[in-house]
Coordinates of C-alpha atoms in Angstrom, one line a residue:
X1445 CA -87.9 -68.4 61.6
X1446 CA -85.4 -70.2 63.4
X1447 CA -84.6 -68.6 66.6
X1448 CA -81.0 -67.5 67.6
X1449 CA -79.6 -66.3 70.6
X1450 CA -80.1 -62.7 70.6
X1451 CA -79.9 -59.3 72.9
X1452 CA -83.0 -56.7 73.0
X1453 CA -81.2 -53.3 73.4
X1454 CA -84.1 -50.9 74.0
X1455 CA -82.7 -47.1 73.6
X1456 CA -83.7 -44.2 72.0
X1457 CA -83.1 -43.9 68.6
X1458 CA -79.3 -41.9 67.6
X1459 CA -78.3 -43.1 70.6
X1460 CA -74.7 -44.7 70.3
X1461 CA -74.8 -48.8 70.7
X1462 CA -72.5 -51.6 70.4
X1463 CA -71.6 -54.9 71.1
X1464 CA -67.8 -56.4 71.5
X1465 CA -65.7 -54.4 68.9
X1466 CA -69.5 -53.6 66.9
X1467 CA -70.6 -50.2 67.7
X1468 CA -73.8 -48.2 65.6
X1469 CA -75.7 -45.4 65.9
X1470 CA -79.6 -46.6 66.6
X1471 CA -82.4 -46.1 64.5
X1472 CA -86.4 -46.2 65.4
X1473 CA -86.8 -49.7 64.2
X1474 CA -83.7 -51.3 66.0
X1475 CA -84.8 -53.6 68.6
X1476 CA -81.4 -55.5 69.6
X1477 CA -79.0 -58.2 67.6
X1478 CA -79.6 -62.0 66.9
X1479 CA -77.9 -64.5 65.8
X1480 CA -75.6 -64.3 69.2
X1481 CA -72.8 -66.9 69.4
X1482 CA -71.9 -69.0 72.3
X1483 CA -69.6 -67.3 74.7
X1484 CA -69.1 -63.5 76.9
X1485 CA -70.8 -60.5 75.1
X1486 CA -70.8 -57.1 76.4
X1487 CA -73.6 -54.4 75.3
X1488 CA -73.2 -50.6 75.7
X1489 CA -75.0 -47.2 74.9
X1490 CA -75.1 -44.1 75.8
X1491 CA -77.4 -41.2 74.9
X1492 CA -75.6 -39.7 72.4
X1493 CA -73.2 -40.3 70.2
X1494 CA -70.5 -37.5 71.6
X1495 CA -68.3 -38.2 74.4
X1496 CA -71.5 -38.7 76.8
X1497 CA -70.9 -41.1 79.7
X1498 CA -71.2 -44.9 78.5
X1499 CA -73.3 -47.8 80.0
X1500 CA -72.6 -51.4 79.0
X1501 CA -72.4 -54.5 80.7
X1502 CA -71.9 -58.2 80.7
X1503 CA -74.0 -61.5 79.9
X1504 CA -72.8 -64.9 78.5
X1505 CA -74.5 -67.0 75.9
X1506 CA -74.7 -70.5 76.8
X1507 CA -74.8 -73.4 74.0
X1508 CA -78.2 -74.4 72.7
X1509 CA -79.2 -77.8 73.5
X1510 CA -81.8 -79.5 70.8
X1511 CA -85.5 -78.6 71.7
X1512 CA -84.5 -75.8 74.1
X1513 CA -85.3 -72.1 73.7
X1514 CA -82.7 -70.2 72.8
X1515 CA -81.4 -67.1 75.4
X1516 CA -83.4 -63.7 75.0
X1517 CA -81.9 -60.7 76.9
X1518 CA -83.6 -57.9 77.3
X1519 CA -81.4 -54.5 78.4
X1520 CA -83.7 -50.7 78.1
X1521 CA -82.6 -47.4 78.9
X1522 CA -84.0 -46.1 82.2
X1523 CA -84.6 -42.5 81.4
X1524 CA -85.2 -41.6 84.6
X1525 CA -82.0 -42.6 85.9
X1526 CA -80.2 -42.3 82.7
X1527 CA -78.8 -46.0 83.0
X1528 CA -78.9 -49.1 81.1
X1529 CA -80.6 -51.7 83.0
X1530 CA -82.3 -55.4 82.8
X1531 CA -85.8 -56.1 82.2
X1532 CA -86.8 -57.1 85.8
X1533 CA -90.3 -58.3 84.9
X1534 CA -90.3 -61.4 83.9
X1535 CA -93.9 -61.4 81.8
X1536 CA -92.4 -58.4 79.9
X1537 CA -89.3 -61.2 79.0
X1538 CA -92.0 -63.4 78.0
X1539 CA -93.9 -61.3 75.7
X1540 CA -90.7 -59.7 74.1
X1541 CA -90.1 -63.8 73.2
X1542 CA -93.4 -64.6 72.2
X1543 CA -92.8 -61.4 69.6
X1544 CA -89.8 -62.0 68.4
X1545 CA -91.3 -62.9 64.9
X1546 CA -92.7 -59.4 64.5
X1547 CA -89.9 -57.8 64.9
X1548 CA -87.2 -61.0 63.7
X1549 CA -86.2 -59.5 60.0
X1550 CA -86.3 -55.5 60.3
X1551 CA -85.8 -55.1 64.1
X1552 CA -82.9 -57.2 64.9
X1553 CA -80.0 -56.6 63.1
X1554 CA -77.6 -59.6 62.8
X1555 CA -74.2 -60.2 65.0
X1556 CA -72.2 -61.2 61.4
X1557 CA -73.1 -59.0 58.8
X1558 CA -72.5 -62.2 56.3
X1559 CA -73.7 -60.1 53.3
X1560 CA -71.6 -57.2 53.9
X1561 CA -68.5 -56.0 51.7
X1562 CA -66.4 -56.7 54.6
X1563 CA -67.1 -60.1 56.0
X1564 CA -64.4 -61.4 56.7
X1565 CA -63.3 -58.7 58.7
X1566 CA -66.2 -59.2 60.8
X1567 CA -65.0 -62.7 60.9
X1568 CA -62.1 -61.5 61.7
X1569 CA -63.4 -59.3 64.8
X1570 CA -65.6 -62.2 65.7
X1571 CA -62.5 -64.4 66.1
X1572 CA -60.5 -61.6 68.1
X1573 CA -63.1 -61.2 70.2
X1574 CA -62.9 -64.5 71.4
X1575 CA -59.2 -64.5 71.9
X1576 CA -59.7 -60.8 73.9
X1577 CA -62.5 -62.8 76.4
X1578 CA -61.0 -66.5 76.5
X1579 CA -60.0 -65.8 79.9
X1580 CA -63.3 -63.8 81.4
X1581 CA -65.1 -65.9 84.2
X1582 CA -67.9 -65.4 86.2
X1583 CA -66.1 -65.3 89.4
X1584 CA -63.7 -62.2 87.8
X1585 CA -66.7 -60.6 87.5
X1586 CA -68.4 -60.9 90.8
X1587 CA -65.4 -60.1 91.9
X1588 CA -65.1 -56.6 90.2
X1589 CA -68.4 -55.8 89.4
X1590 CA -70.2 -57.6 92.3
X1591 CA -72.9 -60.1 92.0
X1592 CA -75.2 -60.3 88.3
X1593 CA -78.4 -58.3 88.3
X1594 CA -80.6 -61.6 87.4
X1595 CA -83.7 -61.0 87.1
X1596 CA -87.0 -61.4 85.0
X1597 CA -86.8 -65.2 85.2
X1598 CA -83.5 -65.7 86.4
X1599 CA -82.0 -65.7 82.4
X1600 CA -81.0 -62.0 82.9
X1601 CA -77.3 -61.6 83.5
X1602 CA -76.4 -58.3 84.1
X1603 CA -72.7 -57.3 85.3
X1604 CA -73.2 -53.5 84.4
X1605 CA -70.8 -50.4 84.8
X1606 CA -70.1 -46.9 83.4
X1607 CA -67.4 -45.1 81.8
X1608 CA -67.4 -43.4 85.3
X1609 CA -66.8 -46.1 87.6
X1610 CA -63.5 -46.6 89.2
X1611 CA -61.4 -48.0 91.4
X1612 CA -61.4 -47.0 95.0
X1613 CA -57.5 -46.4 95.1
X1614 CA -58.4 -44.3 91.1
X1615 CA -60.9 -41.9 92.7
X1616 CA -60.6 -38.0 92.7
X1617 CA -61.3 -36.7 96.4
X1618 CA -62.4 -33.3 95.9
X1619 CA -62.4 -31.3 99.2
X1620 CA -65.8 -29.8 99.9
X1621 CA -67.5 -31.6 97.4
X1622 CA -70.7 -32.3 99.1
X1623 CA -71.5 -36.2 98.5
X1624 CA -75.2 -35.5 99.9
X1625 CA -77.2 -38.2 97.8
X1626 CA -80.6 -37.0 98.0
X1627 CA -80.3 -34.2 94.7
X1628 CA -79.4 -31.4 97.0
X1629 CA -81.4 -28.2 97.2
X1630 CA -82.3 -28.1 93.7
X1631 CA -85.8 -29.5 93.9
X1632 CA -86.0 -31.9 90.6
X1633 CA -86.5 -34.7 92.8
X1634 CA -83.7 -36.5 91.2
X1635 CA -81.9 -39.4 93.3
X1636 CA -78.3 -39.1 93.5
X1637 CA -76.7 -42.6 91.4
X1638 CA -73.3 -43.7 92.9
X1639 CA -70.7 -44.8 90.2
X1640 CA -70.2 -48.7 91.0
X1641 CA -66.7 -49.2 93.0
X1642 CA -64.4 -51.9 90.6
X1643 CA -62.8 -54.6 92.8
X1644 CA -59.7 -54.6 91.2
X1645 CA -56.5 -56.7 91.7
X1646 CA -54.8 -54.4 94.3
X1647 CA -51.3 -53.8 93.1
X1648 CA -48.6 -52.0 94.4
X1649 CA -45.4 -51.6 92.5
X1650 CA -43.8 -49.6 95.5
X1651 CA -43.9 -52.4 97.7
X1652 CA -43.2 -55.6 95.5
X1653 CA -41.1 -57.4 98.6
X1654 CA -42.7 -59.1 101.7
X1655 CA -42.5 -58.0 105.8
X1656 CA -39.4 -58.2 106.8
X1657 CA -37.0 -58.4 103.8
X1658 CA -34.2 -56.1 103.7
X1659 CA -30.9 -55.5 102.6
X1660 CA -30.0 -57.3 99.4
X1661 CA -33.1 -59.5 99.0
X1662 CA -35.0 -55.8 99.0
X1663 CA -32.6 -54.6 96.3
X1664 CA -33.2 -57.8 94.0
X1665 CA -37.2 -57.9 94.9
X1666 CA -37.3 -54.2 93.7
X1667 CA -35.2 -55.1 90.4
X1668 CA -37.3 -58.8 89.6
X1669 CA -41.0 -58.5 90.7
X1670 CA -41.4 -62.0 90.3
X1671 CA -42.7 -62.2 94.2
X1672 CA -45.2 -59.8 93.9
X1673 CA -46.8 -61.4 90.7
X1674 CA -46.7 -64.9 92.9
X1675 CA -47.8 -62.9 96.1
X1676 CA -50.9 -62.0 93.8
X1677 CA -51.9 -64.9 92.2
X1678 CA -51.8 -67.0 95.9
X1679 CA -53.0 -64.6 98.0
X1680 CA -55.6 -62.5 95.9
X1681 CA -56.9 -64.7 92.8
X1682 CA -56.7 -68.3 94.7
X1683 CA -53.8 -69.5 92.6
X1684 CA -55.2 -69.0 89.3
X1685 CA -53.2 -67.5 86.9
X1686 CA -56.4 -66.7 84.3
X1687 CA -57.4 -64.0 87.2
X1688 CA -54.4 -61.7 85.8
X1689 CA -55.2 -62.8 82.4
X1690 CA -58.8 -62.3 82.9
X1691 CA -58.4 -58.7 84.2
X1692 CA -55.8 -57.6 82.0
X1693 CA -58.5 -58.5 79.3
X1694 CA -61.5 -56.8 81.3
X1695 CA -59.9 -53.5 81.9
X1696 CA -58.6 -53.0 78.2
X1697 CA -61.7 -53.7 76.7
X1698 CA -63.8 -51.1 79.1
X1699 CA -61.4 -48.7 78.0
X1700 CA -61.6 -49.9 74.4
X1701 CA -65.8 -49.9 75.1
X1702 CA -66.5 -47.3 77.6
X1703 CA -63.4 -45.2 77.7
X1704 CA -62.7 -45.8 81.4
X1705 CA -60.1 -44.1 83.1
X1706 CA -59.5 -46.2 86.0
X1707 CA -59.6 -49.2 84.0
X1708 CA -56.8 -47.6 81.7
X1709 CA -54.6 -47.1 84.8
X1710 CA -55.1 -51.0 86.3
X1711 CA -54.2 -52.4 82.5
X1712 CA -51.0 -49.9 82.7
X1713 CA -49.7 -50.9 86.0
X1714 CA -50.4 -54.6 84.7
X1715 CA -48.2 -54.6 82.1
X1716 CA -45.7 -53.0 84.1
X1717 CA -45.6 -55.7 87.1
X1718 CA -45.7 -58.2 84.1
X1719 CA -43.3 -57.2 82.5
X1720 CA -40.7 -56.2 85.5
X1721 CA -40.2 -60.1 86.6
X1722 CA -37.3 -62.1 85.1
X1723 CA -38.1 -65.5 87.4
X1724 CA -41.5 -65.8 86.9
X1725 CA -40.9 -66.0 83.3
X1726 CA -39.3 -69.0 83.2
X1727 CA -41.6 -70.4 86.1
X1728 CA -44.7 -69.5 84.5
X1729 CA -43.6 -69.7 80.9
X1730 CA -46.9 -70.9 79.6
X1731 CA -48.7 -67.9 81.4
X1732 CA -46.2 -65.7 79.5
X1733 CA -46.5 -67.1 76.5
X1734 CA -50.2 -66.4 76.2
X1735 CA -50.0 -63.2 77.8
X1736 CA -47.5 -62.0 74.9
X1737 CA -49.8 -63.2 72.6
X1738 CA -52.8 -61.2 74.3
X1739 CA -50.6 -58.0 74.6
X1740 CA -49.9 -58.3 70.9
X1741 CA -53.6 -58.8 69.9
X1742 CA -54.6 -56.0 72.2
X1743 CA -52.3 -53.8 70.5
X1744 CA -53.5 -54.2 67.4
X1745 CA -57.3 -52.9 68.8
X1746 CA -55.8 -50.2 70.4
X1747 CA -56.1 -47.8 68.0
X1748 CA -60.3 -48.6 68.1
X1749 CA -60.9 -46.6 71.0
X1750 CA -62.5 -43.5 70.3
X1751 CA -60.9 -40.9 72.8
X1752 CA -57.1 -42.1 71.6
X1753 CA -56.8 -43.6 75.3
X1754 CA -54.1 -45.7 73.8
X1755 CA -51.5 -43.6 72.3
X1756 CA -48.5 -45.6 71.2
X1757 CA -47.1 -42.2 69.2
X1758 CA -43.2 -41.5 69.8
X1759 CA -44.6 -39.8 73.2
X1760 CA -47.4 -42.1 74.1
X1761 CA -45.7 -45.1 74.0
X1762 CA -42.6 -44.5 75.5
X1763 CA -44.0 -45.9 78.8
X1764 CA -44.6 -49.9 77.0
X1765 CA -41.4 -49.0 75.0
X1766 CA -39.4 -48.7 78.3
X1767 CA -41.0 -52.0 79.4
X1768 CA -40.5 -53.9 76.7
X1769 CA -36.6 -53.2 76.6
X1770 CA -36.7 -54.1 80.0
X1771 CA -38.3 -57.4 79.6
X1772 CA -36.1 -58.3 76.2
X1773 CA -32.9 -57.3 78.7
X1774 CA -34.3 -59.5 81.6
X1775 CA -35.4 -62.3 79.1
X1776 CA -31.5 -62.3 77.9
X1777 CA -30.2 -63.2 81.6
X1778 CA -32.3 -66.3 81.4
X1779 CA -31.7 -69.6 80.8
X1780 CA -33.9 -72.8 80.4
X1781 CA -35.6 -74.9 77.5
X1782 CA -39.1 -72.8 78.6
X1783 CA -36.8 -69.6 77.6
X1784 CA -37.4 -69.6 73.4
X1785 CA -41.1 -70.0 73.1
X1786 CA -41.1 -67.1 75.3
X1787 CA -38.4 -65.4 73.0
X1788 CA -40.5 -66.2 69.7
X1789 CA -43.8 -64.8 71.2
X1790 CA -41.6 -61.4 71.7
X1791 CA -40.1 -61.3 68.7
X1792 CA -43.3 -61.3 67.1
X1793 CA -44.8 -58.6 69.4
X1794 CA -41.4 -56.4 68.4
X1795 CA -41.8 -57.2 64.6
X1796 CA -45.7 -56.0 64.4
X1797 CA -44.4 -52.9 66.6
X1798 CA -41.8 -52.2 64.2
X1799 CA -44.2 -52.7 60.6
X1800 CA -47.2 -50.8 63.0
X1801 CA -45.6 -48.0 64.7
X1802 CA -42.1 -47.8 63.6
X1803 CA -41.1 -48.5 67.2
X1804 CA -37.1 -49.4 67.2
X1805 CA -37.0 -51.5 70.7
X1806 CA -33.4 -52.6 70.1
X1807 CA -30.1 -50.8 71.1
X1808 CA -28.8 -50.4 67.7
X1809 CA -28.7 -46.7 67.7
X1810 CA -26.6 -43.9 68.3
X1811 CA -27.0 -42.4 71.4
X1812 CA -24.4 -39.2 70.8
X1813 CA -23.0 -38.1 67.2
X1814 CA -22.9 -35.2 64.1
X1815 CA -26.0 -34.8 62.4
X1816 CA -25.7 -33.2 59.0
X1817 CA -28.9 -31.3 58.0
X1818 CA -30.2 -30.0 54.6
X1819 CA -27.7 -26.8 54.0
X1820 CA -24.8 -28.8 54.9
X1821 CA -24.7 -27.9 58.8
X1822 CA -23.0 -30.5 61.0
X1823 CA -24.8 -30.3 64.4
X1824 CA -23.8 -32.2 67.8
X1825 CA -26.6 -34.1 68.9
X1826 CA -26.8 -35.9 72.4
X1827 CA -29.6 -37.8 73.7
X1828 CA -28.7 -36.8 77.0
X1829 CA -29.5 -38.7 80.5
X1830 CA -32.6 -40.4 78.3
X1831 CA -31.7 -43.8 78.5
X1832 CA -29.2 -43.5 81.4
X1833 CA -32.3 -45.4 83.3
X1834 CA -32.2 -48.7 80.8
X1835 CA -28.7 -49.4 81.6
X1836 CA -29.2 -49.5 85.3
X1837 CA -28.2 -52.7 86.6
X1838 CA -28.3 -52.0 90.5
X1839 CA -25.7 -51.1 93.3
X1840 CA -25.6 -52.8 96.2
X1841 CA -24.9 -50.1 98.9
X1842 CA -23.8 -49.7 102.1
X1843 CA -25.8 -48.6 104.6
X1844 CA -24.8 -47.0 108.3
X1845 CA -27.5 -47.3 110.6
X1846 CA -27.2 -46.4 114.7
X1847 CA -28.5 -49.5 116.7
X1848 CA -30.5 -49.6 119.6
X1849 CA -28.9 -51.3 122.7
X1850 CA -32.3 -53.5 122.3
X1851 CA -31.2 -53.9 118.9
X1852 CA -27.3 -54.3 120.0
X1853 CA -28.3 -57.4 122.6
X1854 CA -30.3 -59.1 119.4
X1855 CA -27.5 -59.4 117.1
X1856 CA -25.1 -60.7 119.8
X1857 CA -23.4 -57.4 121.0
X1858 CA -22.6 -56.1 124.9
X1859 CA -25.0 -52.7 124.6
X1860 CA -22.3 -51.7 127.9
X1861 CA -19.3 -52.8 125.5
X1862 CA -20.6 -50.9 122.9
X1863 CA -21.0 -47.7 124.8
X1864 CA -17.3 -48.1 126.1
X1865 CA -16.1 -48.4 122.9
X1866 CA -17.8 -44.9 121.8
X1867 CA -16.6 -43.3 124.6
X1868 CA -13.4 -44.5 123.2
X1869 CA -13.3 -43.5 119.7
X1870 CA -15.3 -39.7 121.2
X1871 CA -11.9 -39.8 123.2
X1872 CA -8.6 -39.6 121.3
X1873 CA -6.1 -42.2 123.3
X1874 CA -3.0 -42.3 120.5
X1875 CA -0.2 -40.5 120.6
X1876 CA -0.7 -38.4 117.3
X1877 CA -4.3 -37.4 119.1
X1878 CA -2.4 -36.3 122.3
X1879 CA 0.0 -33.7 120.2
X1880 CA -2.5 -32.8 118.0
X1881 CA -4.7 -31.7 121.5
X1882 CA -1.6 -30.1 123.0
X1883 CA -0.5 -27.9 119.7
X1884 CA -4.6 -26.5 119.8
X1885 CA -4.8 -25.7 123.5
X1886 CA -0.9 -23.6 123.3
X1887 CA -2.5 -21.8 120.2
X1888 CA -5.4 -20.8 121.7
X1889 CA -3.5 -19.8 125.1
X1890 CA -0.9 -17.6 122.7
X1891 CA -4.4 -16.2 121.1
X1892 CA -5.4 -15.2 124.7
X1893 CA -2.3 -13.3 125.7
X1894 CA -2.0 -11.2 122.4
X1895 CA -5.9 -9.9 123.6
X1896 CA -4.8 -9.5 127.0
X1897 CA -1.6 -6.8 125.3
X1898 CA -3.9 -5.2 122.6

C-alpha cells in the first residue's frame, strides 16, 4: 500500500457527505477519501440527506516530500452537539494512521474515481476545482472564519462553519427572541451552540464616495465605483487584490456546498460593486481579466447547488443581467491597450450565457411594436419603464441650499451683507413693485367700504 493523502470523515452511515464539487450519501463501511491532491479541500455532512443544516470546513494538503508521511485528517460527527469537528486527541490520530491498511481498499473511497464511466468529468471537476480555490489563503480564512481548530498533533486544520452562520450585517434580529444560552427551561441539559459570525469584506454600495465629497465628484462616485473597490482593497485586504478574488470564490462555493444564505448575499453584492466601476477596469485590468474568467467558471457550477440558490431563469437572473449590460456599456466608454483582453474575456462570458441560458445581453431588440399571435390578432406590445433604468446616463443638478452665516464667512461672504440683501429682495424697491402694492391696498380699501354699506 502506498499511502496517499487522505481525509477520515467519521459520520453515521446515510448521512449526506462531500468533498469540493463530490458529494455521496455514506454507507457503514466508509471511513473517509484517499488519494487527496495537493492543494485547499473542503469536507461537509450533515445528518441527513434532506435540507438539514450542513457542516463542512476547510484543510489544505501540503506536497509530500520523499520519506515523509503523508497528511491524515481526521473529522467525526459530535452527536452530542450535532457538529462536525477535529479529532483533538492526538493518540486517536496516531492509531487511525497506524490502521490505515485495515481499512485502505474497502473503507476509503478514492478522490478520482479513475475507473468510473465518467472520468474525465471528474477530471474535469478536479481541474475546476482548482481554478474555483486558486485564490483561497490562509489569512482569508482567519480572517472570516477566525483562527484553525489545530489540534491532535498540530496536523489538524479545521476552518469549520454551517449552513447557518452569517454575517453580522446578514443576521435576522427577532424581537423577544430569548438568546439565553444555557437550553432554557426545557431540562435536556443541552448547551446552546452559537452559529460562527463570518468576517466578511464589509461593503456598502450606498456609500461608495469618501468624507467630504460632494457635488459632482458624489454624482460620478455613485455612477463609477471604482473608489470604493480601491477604498477596499487598501484599507480592508492590505492591498491585495486576491482578497476580493479569494472571497468571491469562498462565499460561492459555501453556497454551492452548504447552501448559505449570507454567503449568497456577500457574492451578490460582489459582483455588483465589481461590476459598477468603469476606472478600475482599465487600472486593474489583470484583476478583471481573471475575475471574468472566475465569474464565467462559477456560472457554469451554479446550477450544482441543490436548493436552486442560483437561479439565472428569465426572473432570477435579471439582477447579473442588469450588471452585465452595465459593465459592456461602461467597458464601451473606455479606452486603452489593457481595454480588449478585458473585452474578449466578456465576450466569452456573454457567448456561454447566450448557448446556456438563452440570455440576449445586447440592445438588439425591440422595446415597443405589433405582435401578431396564432389566430392572426395584431397586439400592441410595450415593454414599458423596464429598461428606462439602463439608459440612465446621470444629471447633474442644481441644488439650493440656505447657508449658515458661519457657513457664509467660510466661503468669503459678509453674513451682515447677506442679510441686507434679503431684507432687500423680502422688500420690493422697483417701481413695478410700488404700483403693484398701491393697486392691492385701494382694492382692499374699496372691499372695506362696500362692507361698511351692506
Amino acid at each position: 500500500m502506498d499511502a496517499t493523502p487522505c481525509v477520515l470523515l467519521l459520520v453515521p452511515a446515510g448521512a449526506l457527505g462531500g468533498i469540493d464539487l463530490l458529494s455521496f450519501t455514506t454507507t457503514n463501511r466508509f471511513k473517509g477519501i484517499k488519494d487527496l491532491p495537493a492543494g485547499w479541500h473542503f469536507v461537509f455532512t450533515s445528518s441527513t440527506t434532506s435540507l438539514s443544516v450542513r457542516h463542512g470546513a476547510w484543510f489544505r494538503v501540503r506536497e509530500t516530500s520523499p520519506g515523509s508521511p503523508p497528511d491524515l485528517f481526521v473529522k467525526k460527527w459530535n452527536a452530542e452537539h450535532e457538529e462536525l469537528v477535529p479529532e483533538s486527541d492526538p493518540a486517536e490520530v496516531l492509531r487511525w494512521r497506524a490502521n490505515l491498511g485495515a481499512i485502505w481498499r474497502e473503507g476509503l473511497t478514492p478522490y478520482r474515481q479513475s475507473a468510473s464511466k465518467d472520468a474525465d468529468d471528474e477530471g474535469d471537476k478536479e481541474q475546476d476545482w482548482r481554478a474555483l480555490t486558486d485564490a483561497i489563503s490562509e489569512e482569508l480564512l482567519n480572517r472570516i472564519l477566525g483562527a484553525s481548530s489545530s489540534s491532535g498533533g498540530g496536523d489538524q486544520q479545521h476552518w469549520g462553519l454551517t449552513s447557518a452562520s452569517s454575517a453580522a450585517r446578514d443576521m435576522d434580529d427577532i424581537p423577544g427572541l430569548s438568546s439565553d444560552r444555557s437550553g432554557g427551561d426545557s431540562g435536556s441539559g443541552a448547551a446552546w451552540q452559537p452559529e460562527k459570525e463570518l468576517e466578511l469584506l464589509p461593503i456598502d454600495l450606498k456609500m461608495t464616495w469618501g468624507q467630504g465629497v460632494t457635488g459632482r465628484e458624489r454624482t460620478e462616485a455613485a455612477q463609477d465605483r471604482s473608489w470604493a473597490l480601491g477604498d477596499l482593497v487598501g484599507r480592508v485586504c492590505g492591498g491585495r487584490e486576491d482578497e476580493v478574488l479569494g472571497e468571491l470564490q469562498f462565499t460561492f462555493l459555501m453556497v454551492l456546498t452548504l447552501n448559505n444564505n449570507s454567503c449568497l448575499e456577500q457574492w451578490k453584492r460582489l459582483l455588483e460593486l465589481l461590476l459598477t466601476c468603469k476606472k478600475a477596469v482599465i487600472q486593474r485590468a489583470r484583476f478583471y481579466g481573471r475575475f471574468l474568467r472566475l465569474l464565467r467558471l462559477q456560472l457554469q457550477h451554479c446550477q450544482d447547488a441543490d436548493a436552486m440558490l442560483f437561479d439565472l431563469n428569465d426572473d432570477g437572473g435579471s439582477l447579473l443581467k442588469g450588471l452585465l449590460r452595465k459593465f459592456r456599456k461602461g467597458l464601451d466608454e473606455l479606452d486603452g491597450k489593457e481595454k480588449s483582453d478585458i473585452v474578449d474575456e466578456l465576450d466569452e462570458l456573454e457567448e456561454f450565457l447566450r448557448d446556456e441560458f438563452g440570455w440576449q445581453l445586447d440592445d438588439s431588440f425591440v422595446r415597443r411594436g405589433i405582435l401578431e399571435l396564432e389566430d392572426g390578432e395584431q397586439v400592441e406590445m410595450d415593454v414599458g419603464t423596464r429598461f428606462d433604468e439602463d439608459d440612465e446616463t446621470g444629471e447633474f443638478a442644481p441644488m439650493v441650499v440656505e447657508l449658515t452665516e458661519e457657513q457664509a464667512r467660510s466661503l468669503g461672504g459678509n453674513a451682515h451683507a447677506t442679510e441686507q440683501q434679503d431684507k432687500r429682495l423680502a422688500k420690493p424697491e422697483s417701481g413695478i413693485a410700488d404700483e403693484e402694492v398701491q393697486e392691492e391696498s385701494e382694492d382692499e380699501a374699496d372691499l372695506e367700504d362696500m362692507d361698511a354699506r351692506y
